[in-house]
mmCIF file of C-alpha atoms in Angstrom:
data_model
loop_
_atom_site.group_PDB
_atom_site.id
_atom_site.type_symbol
_atom_site.label_atom_id
_atom_site.label_comp_id
_atom_site.label_asym_id
_atom_site.label_seq_id
_atom_site.Cartn_x
_atom_site.Cartn_y
_atom_site.Cartn_z
ATOM 1 C CA PHE A 6 -65.026 -13.919 -44.624
ATOM 2 C CA GLN A 7 -63.129 -10.940 -43.734
ATOM 3 C CA ALA A 8 -64.255 -7.570 -45.764
ATOM 4 C CA GLU A 9 -61.508 -4.895 -46.281
ATOM 5 C CA ASP A 10 -62.734 -1.353 -47.576
ATOM 6 C CA GLY A 11 -60.862 1.500 -48.481
ATOM 7 C CA ILE A 12 -59.130 1.169 -51.468
ATOM 8 C CA ARG A 13 -60.341 4.397 -53.545
ATOM 9 C CA ASP A 14 -60.045 6.272 -56.523
ATOM 10 C CA VAL A 15 -61.560 3.808 -58.551
ATOM 11 C CA ALA A 16 -65.193 4.240 -60.376
ATOM 12 C CA VAL A 17 -67.005 0.862 -61.766
ATOM 13 C CA THR A 18 -70.276 0.383 -61.849
ATOM 14 C CA GLY A 19 -70.620 -3.218 -63.577
ATOM 15 C CA VAL A 20 -70.459 -3.963 -66.905
ATOM 16 C CA GLN A 21 -73.764 -3.440 -68.953
ATOM 17 C CA THR A 22 -72.527 -3.154 -72.671
ATOM 18 C CA CYS A 23 -73.022 -5.776 -75.453
ATOM 19 C CA ALA A 24 -70.142 -7.777 -75.634
ATOM 20 C CA PHE A 25 -67.730 -8.671 -78.663
ATOM 21 C CA ARG A 26 -68.943 -5.822 -80.281
ATOM 22 C CA SER A 27 -65.402 -4.022 -80.513
ATOM 23 C CA LEU A 28 -61.562 -5.393 -80.361
ATOM 24 C CA ILE A 29 -58.704 -3.386 -79.166
ATOM 25 C CA ASP A 30 -55.853 -4.278 -81.640
ATOM 26 C CA ARG A 31 -52.156 -3.871 -80.958
ATOM 27 C CA SER A 32 -52.137 -0.234 -82.058
ATOM 28 C CA GLY A 33 -54.359 -0.008 -78.985
ATOM 29 C CA SER A 34 -57.556 1.413 -81.108
ATOM 30 C CA ALA A 35 -60.632 -0.226 -80.875
ATOM 31 C CA LYS A 36 -62.772 -1.419 -84.264
ATOM 32 C CA GLN A 37 -65.771 -3.785 -84.588
ATOM 33 C CA VAL A 38 -65.470 -7.004 -85.757
ATOM 34 C CA GLY A 39 -69.191 -8.369 -85.265
ATOM 35 C CA GLN A 40 -72.510 -7.669 -84.121
ATOM 36 C CA LEU A 41 -75.092 -9.620 -82.108
ATOM 37 C CA PRO A 42 -78.225 -11.171 -83.348
ATOM 38 C CA ALA A 43 -80.124 -8.578 -81.759
ATOM 39 C CA THR A 44 -79.570 -5.460 -79.340
ATOM 40 C CA ARG A 45 -79.078 -6.460 -75.914
ATOM 41 C CA ALA A 46 -77.993 -4.762 -72.624
ATOM 42 C CA ASP A 47 -77.946 -5.718 -68.838
ATOM 43 C CA LEU A 48 -76.686 -9.083 -69.932
ATOM 44 C CA VAL A 49 -74.031 -11.444 -68.569
ATOM 45 C CA ALA A 50 -71.010 -12.818 -70.412
ATOM 46 C CA ALA A 51 -68.580 -15.402 -69.297
ATOM 47 C CA THR A 52 -65.777 -17.910 -71.139
ATOM 48 C CA VAL A 53 -66.239 -21.475 -70.700
ATOM 49 C CA GLY A 54 -63.413 -23.384 -71.988
ATOM 50 C CA SER A 55 -63.139 -22.146 -75.333
ATOM 51 C CA THR A 56 -66.634 -20.829 -75.753
ATOM 52 C CA ALA A 57 -68.188 -17.167 -74.569
ATOM 53 C CA ILE A 58 -71.313 -17.718 -73.588
ATOM 54 C CA LEU A 59 -73.865 -14.673 -73.216
ATOM 55 C CA ALA A 60 -77.104 -14.789 -71.193
ATOM 56 C CA GLY A 61 -79.758 -12.648 -69.954
ATOM 57 C CA GLY A 62 -80.455 -9.161 -70.523
ATOM 58 C CA ALA A 63 -82.798 -7.055 -73.030
ATOM 59 C CA GLY A 64 -83.180 -5.458 -76.141
ATOM 60 C CA SER A 65 -86.140 -2.787 -76.355
ATOM 61 C CA GLY A 66 -88.579 -4.837 -74.454
ATOM 62 C CA ALA A 67 -88.850 -7.743 -72.080
ATOM 63 C CA PRO A 68 -85.767 -9.976 -71.272
ATOM 64 C CA ASP A 69 -84.331 -12.016 -73.958
ATOM 65 C CA PRO A 70 -84.341 -15.578 -72.995
ATOM 66 C CA VAL A 71 -82.013 -16.587 -75.520
ATOM 67 C CA VAL A 72 -78.571 -17.857 -74.791
ATOM 68 C CA LEU A 73 -75.568 -17.198 -77.095
ATOM 69 C CA ALA A 74 -72.195 -18.985 -77.459
ATOM 70 C CA THR A 75 -69.437 -17.832 -79.761
ATOM 71 C CA SER A 76 -65.740 -18.712 -80.029
ATOM 72 C CA ASP A 77 -64.674 -15.908 -82.241
ATOM 73 C CA GLY A 78 -67.094 -12.761 -81.398
ATOM 74 C CA VAL A 79 -68.261 -12.831 -84.951
ATOM 75 C CA ALA A 80 -70.664 -15.875 -85.379
ATOM 76 C CA PHE A 81 -73.109 -16.772 -82.488
ATOM 77 C CA THR A 82 -75.093 -19.769 -82.475
ATOM 78 C CA GLU A 83 -78.045 -20.345 -80.201
ATOM 79 C CA LEU A 84 -77.134 -22.663 -77.249
ATOM 80 C CA GLY A 85 -80.744 -22.568 -75.395
ATOM 81 C CA ARG A 86 -83.097 -20.650 -73.907
ATOM 82 C CA LEU A 87 -83.140 -19.612 -70.131
ATOM 83 C CA PRO A 88 -86.227 -21.206 -68.573
ATOM 84 C CA VAL A 89 -86.548 -17.754 -66.586
ATOM 85 C CA ALA A 90 -85.600 -14.618 -68.980
ATOM 86 C CA VAL A 91 -83.791 -12.177 -66.570
ATOM 87 C CA ARG A 92 -81.811 -8.821 -66.686
ATOM 88 C CA TYR A 93 -79.109 -8.217 -64.519
ATOM 89 C CA PRO A 94 -78.448 -11.787 -62.894
ATOM 90 C CA ALA A 95 -75.345 -12.702 -61.031
ATOM 91 C CA ALA A 96 -73.325 -14.887 -63.038
ATOM 92 C CA ALA A 97 -70.263 -17.435 -62.135
ATOM 93 C CA VAL A 98 -68.531 -20.487 -63.791
ATOM 94 C CA LEU A 99 -67.734 -23.710 -62.202
ATOM 95 C CA ASN A 100 -66.871 -26.893 -63.344
ATOM 96 C CA GLY A 101 -67.818 -26.027 -66.933
ATOM 97 C CA LYS A 102 -71.335 -24.618 -66.512
ATOM 98 C CA LEU A 103 -72.231 -20.714 -66.156
ATOM 99 C CA TYR A 104 -74.744 -20.087 -63.215
ATOM 100 C CA LEU A 105 -77.112 -17.376 -63.179
ATOM 101 C CA PHE A 106 -78.665 -16.079 -59.782
ATOM 102 C CA GLY A 107 -81.709 -14.103 -59.707
ATOM 103 C CA GLY A 108 -82.198 -11.244 -61.786
ATOM 104 C CA GLU A 109 -84.713 -8.765 -62.600
ATOM 105 C CA LEU A 110 -87.921 -9.956 -64.466
ATOM 106 C CA ALA A 111 -90.192 -8.354 -67.002
ATOM 107 C CA SER A 112 -91.813 -7.173 -63.543
ATOM 108 C CA GLY A 113 -90.147 -7.670 -60.512
ATOM 109 C CA GLU A 114 -87.114 -9.726 -59.467
ATOM 110 C CA THR A 115 -86.756 -13.779 -59.225
ATOM 111 C CA ALA A 116 -84.788 -16.196 -56.992
ATOM 112 C CA ALA A 117 -84.156 -18.485 -59.686
ATOM 113 C CA ILE A 118 -81.035 -20.276 -60.118
ATOM 114 C CA GLN A 119 -80.484 -21.444 -63.215
ATOM 115 C CA ALA A 120 -77.386 -23.477 -64.758
ATOM 116 C CA ILE A 121 -76.068 -22.892 -68.661
ATOM 117 C CA ASP A 122 -74.412 -26.249 -69.785
ATOM 118 C CA PRO A 123 -72.331 -25.767 -72.894
ATOM 119 C CA ALA A 124 -71.229 -29.124 -73.531
ATOM 120 C CA ALA A 125 -74.853 -30.427 -72.952
ATOM 121 C CA GLY A 126 -76.338 -27.282 -74.734
ATOM 122 C CA THR A 127 -79.042 -26.978 -72.047
ATOM 123 C CA ALA A 128 -80.030 -24.062 -69.899
ATOM 124 C CA VAL A 129 -81.881 -25.421 -67.014
ATOM 125 C CA GLU A 130 -83.422 -23.840 -63.679
ATOM 126 C CA MET A 131 -81.892 -25.979 -60.497
ATOM 127 C CA GLY A 132 -83.354 -24.202 -57.735
ATOM 128 C CA LYS A 133 -84.235 -21.103 -55.804
ATOM 129 C CA LEU A 134 -82.173 -18.665 -53.626
ATOM 130 C CA PRO A 135 -83.785 -18.102 -50.214
ATOM 131 C CA ALA A 136 -85.311 -14.928 -51.564
ATOM 132 C CA ASN A 137 -85.426 -12.857 -54.677
ATOM 133 C CA LEU A 138 -82.003 -10.758 -55.890
ATOM 134 C CA SER A 139 -81.076 -8.850 -58.733
ATOM 135 C CA HIS A 140 -77.972 -6.908 -59.364
ATOM 136 C CA ALA A 141 -75.647 -8.598 -57.086
ATOM 137 C CA MET A 142 -72.134 -9.803 -57.887
ATOM 138 C CA ALA A 143 -70.933 -13.435 -57.950
ATOM 139 C CA PHE A 144 -67.321 -15.120 -57.799
ATOM 140 C CA VAL A 145 -65.977 -18.213 -57.420
ATOM 141 C CA LEU A 146 -62.763 -18.815 -54.563
ATOM 142 C CA ASN A 147 -61.706 -22.174 -53.507
ATOM 143 C CA GLY A 148 -64.064 -23.704 -55.503
ATOM 144 C CA ARG A 149 -67.413 -22.347 -54.003
ATOM 145 C CA ILE A 150 -69.671 -19.661 -55.826
ATOM 146 C CA TYR A 151 -70.143 -16.260 -53.451
ATOM 147 C CA LEU A 152 -73.158 -14.053 -53.937
ATOM 148 C CA ALA A 153 -72.082 -10.678 -52.724
ATOM 149 C CA GLY A 154 -74.662 -7.344 -52.354
ATOM 150 C CA GLY A 155 -77.231 -6.812 -54.482
ATOM 151 C CA ARG A 156 -80.682 -5.541 -54.653
ATOM 152 C CA ARG A 157 -83.970 -6.697 -53.074
ATOM 153 C CA ALA A 158 -87.171 -4.763 -53.719
ATOM 154 C CA GLY A 159 -85.052 -1.698 -54.620
ATOM 155 C CA THR A 160 -82.791 -1.646 -51.500
ATOM 156 C CA ALA A 161 -79.299 -2.587 -51.510
ATOM 157 C CA LEU A 162 -78.133 -5.245 -49.503
ATOM 158 C CA LYS A 163 -74.978 -5.981 -47.205
ATOM 159 C CA ASP A 164 -75.121 -10.029 -47.649
ATOM 160 C CA LEU A 165 -72.520 -12.414 -48.276
ATOM 161 C CA VAL A 166 -73.607 -15.814 -48.948
ATOM 162 C CA THR A 167 -72.132 -19.208 -50.515
ATOM 163 C CA TRP A 168 -73.997 -21.464 -52.773
ATOM 164 C CA ASP A 169 -73.035 -25.304 -53.008
ATOM 165 C CA PRO A 170 -74.078 -26.787 -56.499
ATOM 166 C CA ALA A 171 -73.932 -30.170 -54.938
ATOM 167 C CA THR A 172 -76.674 -29.764 -52.368
ATOM 168 C CA GLY A 173 -78.327 -26.706 -53.384
ATOM 169 C CA LYS A 174 -77.897 -25.005 -50.060
ATOM 170 C CA VAL A 175 -77.353 -21.034 -49.558
ATOM 171 C CA ALA A 176 -75.284 -20.332 -46.351
ATOM 172 C CA THR A 177 -73.814 -17.035 -45.017
ATOM 173 C CA ALA A 178 -70.525 -16.182 -45.164
ATOM 174 C CA GLY A 179 -70.301 -12.981 -43.938
ATOM 175 C CA SER A 180 -71.406 -9.496 -44.260
ATOM 176 C CA LEU A 181 -70.205 -6.545 -46.522
ATOM 177 C CA PRO A 182 -69.028 -3.190 -44.902
ATOM 178 C CA VAL A 183 -71.514 -1.466 -46.899
ATOM 179 C CA ALA A 184 -74.814 -2.302 -48.688
ATOM 180 C CA PHE A 185 -74.522 -1.818 -52.381
ATOM 181 C CA SER A 186 -75.269 -3.376 -55.785
ATOM 182 C CA ASP A 187 -73.748 -3.231 -59.340
ATOM 183 C CA GLY A 188 -70.106 -3.642 -58.802
ATOM 184 C CA TYR A 189 -67.720 -5.811 -60.547
ATOM 185 C CA ALA A 190 -66.315 -9.068 -58.812
ATOM 186 C CA VAL A 191 -62.820 -10.333 -59.588
ATOM 187 C CA THR A 192 -60.620 -13.034 -57.998
ATOM 188 C CA ILE A 193 -56.743 -12.823 -57.296
ATOM 189 C CA GLY A 194 -55.433 -15.579 -55.839
ATOM 190 C CA SER A 195 -57.232 -16.311 -52.420
ATOM 191 C CA ARG A 196 -58.774 -13.176 -52.365
ATOM 192 C CA ALA A 197 -61.842 -11.759 -54.035
ATOM 193 C CA PHE A 198 -62.569 -8.014 -54.864
ATOM 194 C CA LEU A 199 -65.788 -5.759 -55.643
ATOM 195 C CA VAL A 200 -64.973 -3.044 -57.674
ATOM 196 C CA GLY A 201 -66.879 0.157 -57.574
ATOM 197 C CA GLY A 202 -71.013 -0.441 -57.533
ATOM 198 C CA GLU A 203 -73.595 2.002 -56.257
ATOM 199 C CA THR A 204 -75.901 2.482 -53.148
ATOM 200 C CA SER A 205 -77.789 5.864 -53.593
ATOM 201 C CA GLN A 206 -74.790 6.984 -55.341
ATOM 202 C CA VAL A 207 -71.930 5.634 -57.197
ATOM 203 C CA LEU A 208 -69.155 4.411 -55.406
ATOM 204 C CA ASP A 209 -65.388 4.580 -55.938
ATOM 205 C CA THR A 210 -64.025 1.711 -53.421
ATOM 206 C CA ILE A 211 -63.092 -1.522 -53.744
ATOM 207 C CA VAL A 212 -63.583 -4.046 -51.202
ATOM 208 C CA ALA A 213 -61.243 -6.809 -50.798
ATOM 209 C CA LEU A 214 -62.533 -10.281 -49.341
ATOM 210 C CA ALA A 215 -60.355 -13.164 -47.732
ATOM 211 C CA PRO A 216 -61.925 -16.193 -46.467
ATOM 212 C CA GLY A 217 -61.206 -16.962 -42.589
ATOM 213 C CA GLY A 218 -59.341 -13.340 -42.190
#
């Protein structure tokens, strides 16, 4: 993997707001269309097929294990419960499942790898990372899940690894140009982009990642 750093003037530190609370209409204005069953922040949200899945995060207390599903942003159903309730996990969708990697516990961090299967209505722990991880960025490229950056025991990481769901193995894929966490990962074509994030300060960078240089 080749990492390119240098696209500036963008400040994004991750998405930590509750999903589906508002909708931007054609006039460009936003309005609330629904409400979560309970307050929650520091969660992840992803679309699997025609269903949006919300997992992880917490209200005013310990991490919430309840996994929510919605098809309209108004009505929510409980899809299941995470075996390991976490905040700030990395998340990626592959082959119809939402995978969560690591995250913060009520105290400390975890290395848990969890899989949410909307079709089966299950949420299971299917393995562990080599070490605890939280605040990382995850993305899918060429049919593989990658984990970038994050924190371990409060220290930002430069790690770039790939995880194979067939074997459960984690392999090194490269290294980021700088250690950081809490960015947002998107893919365009054959490249991934890590937008914003933070180290000891909020970043304004976009890091481009391309397999094989």
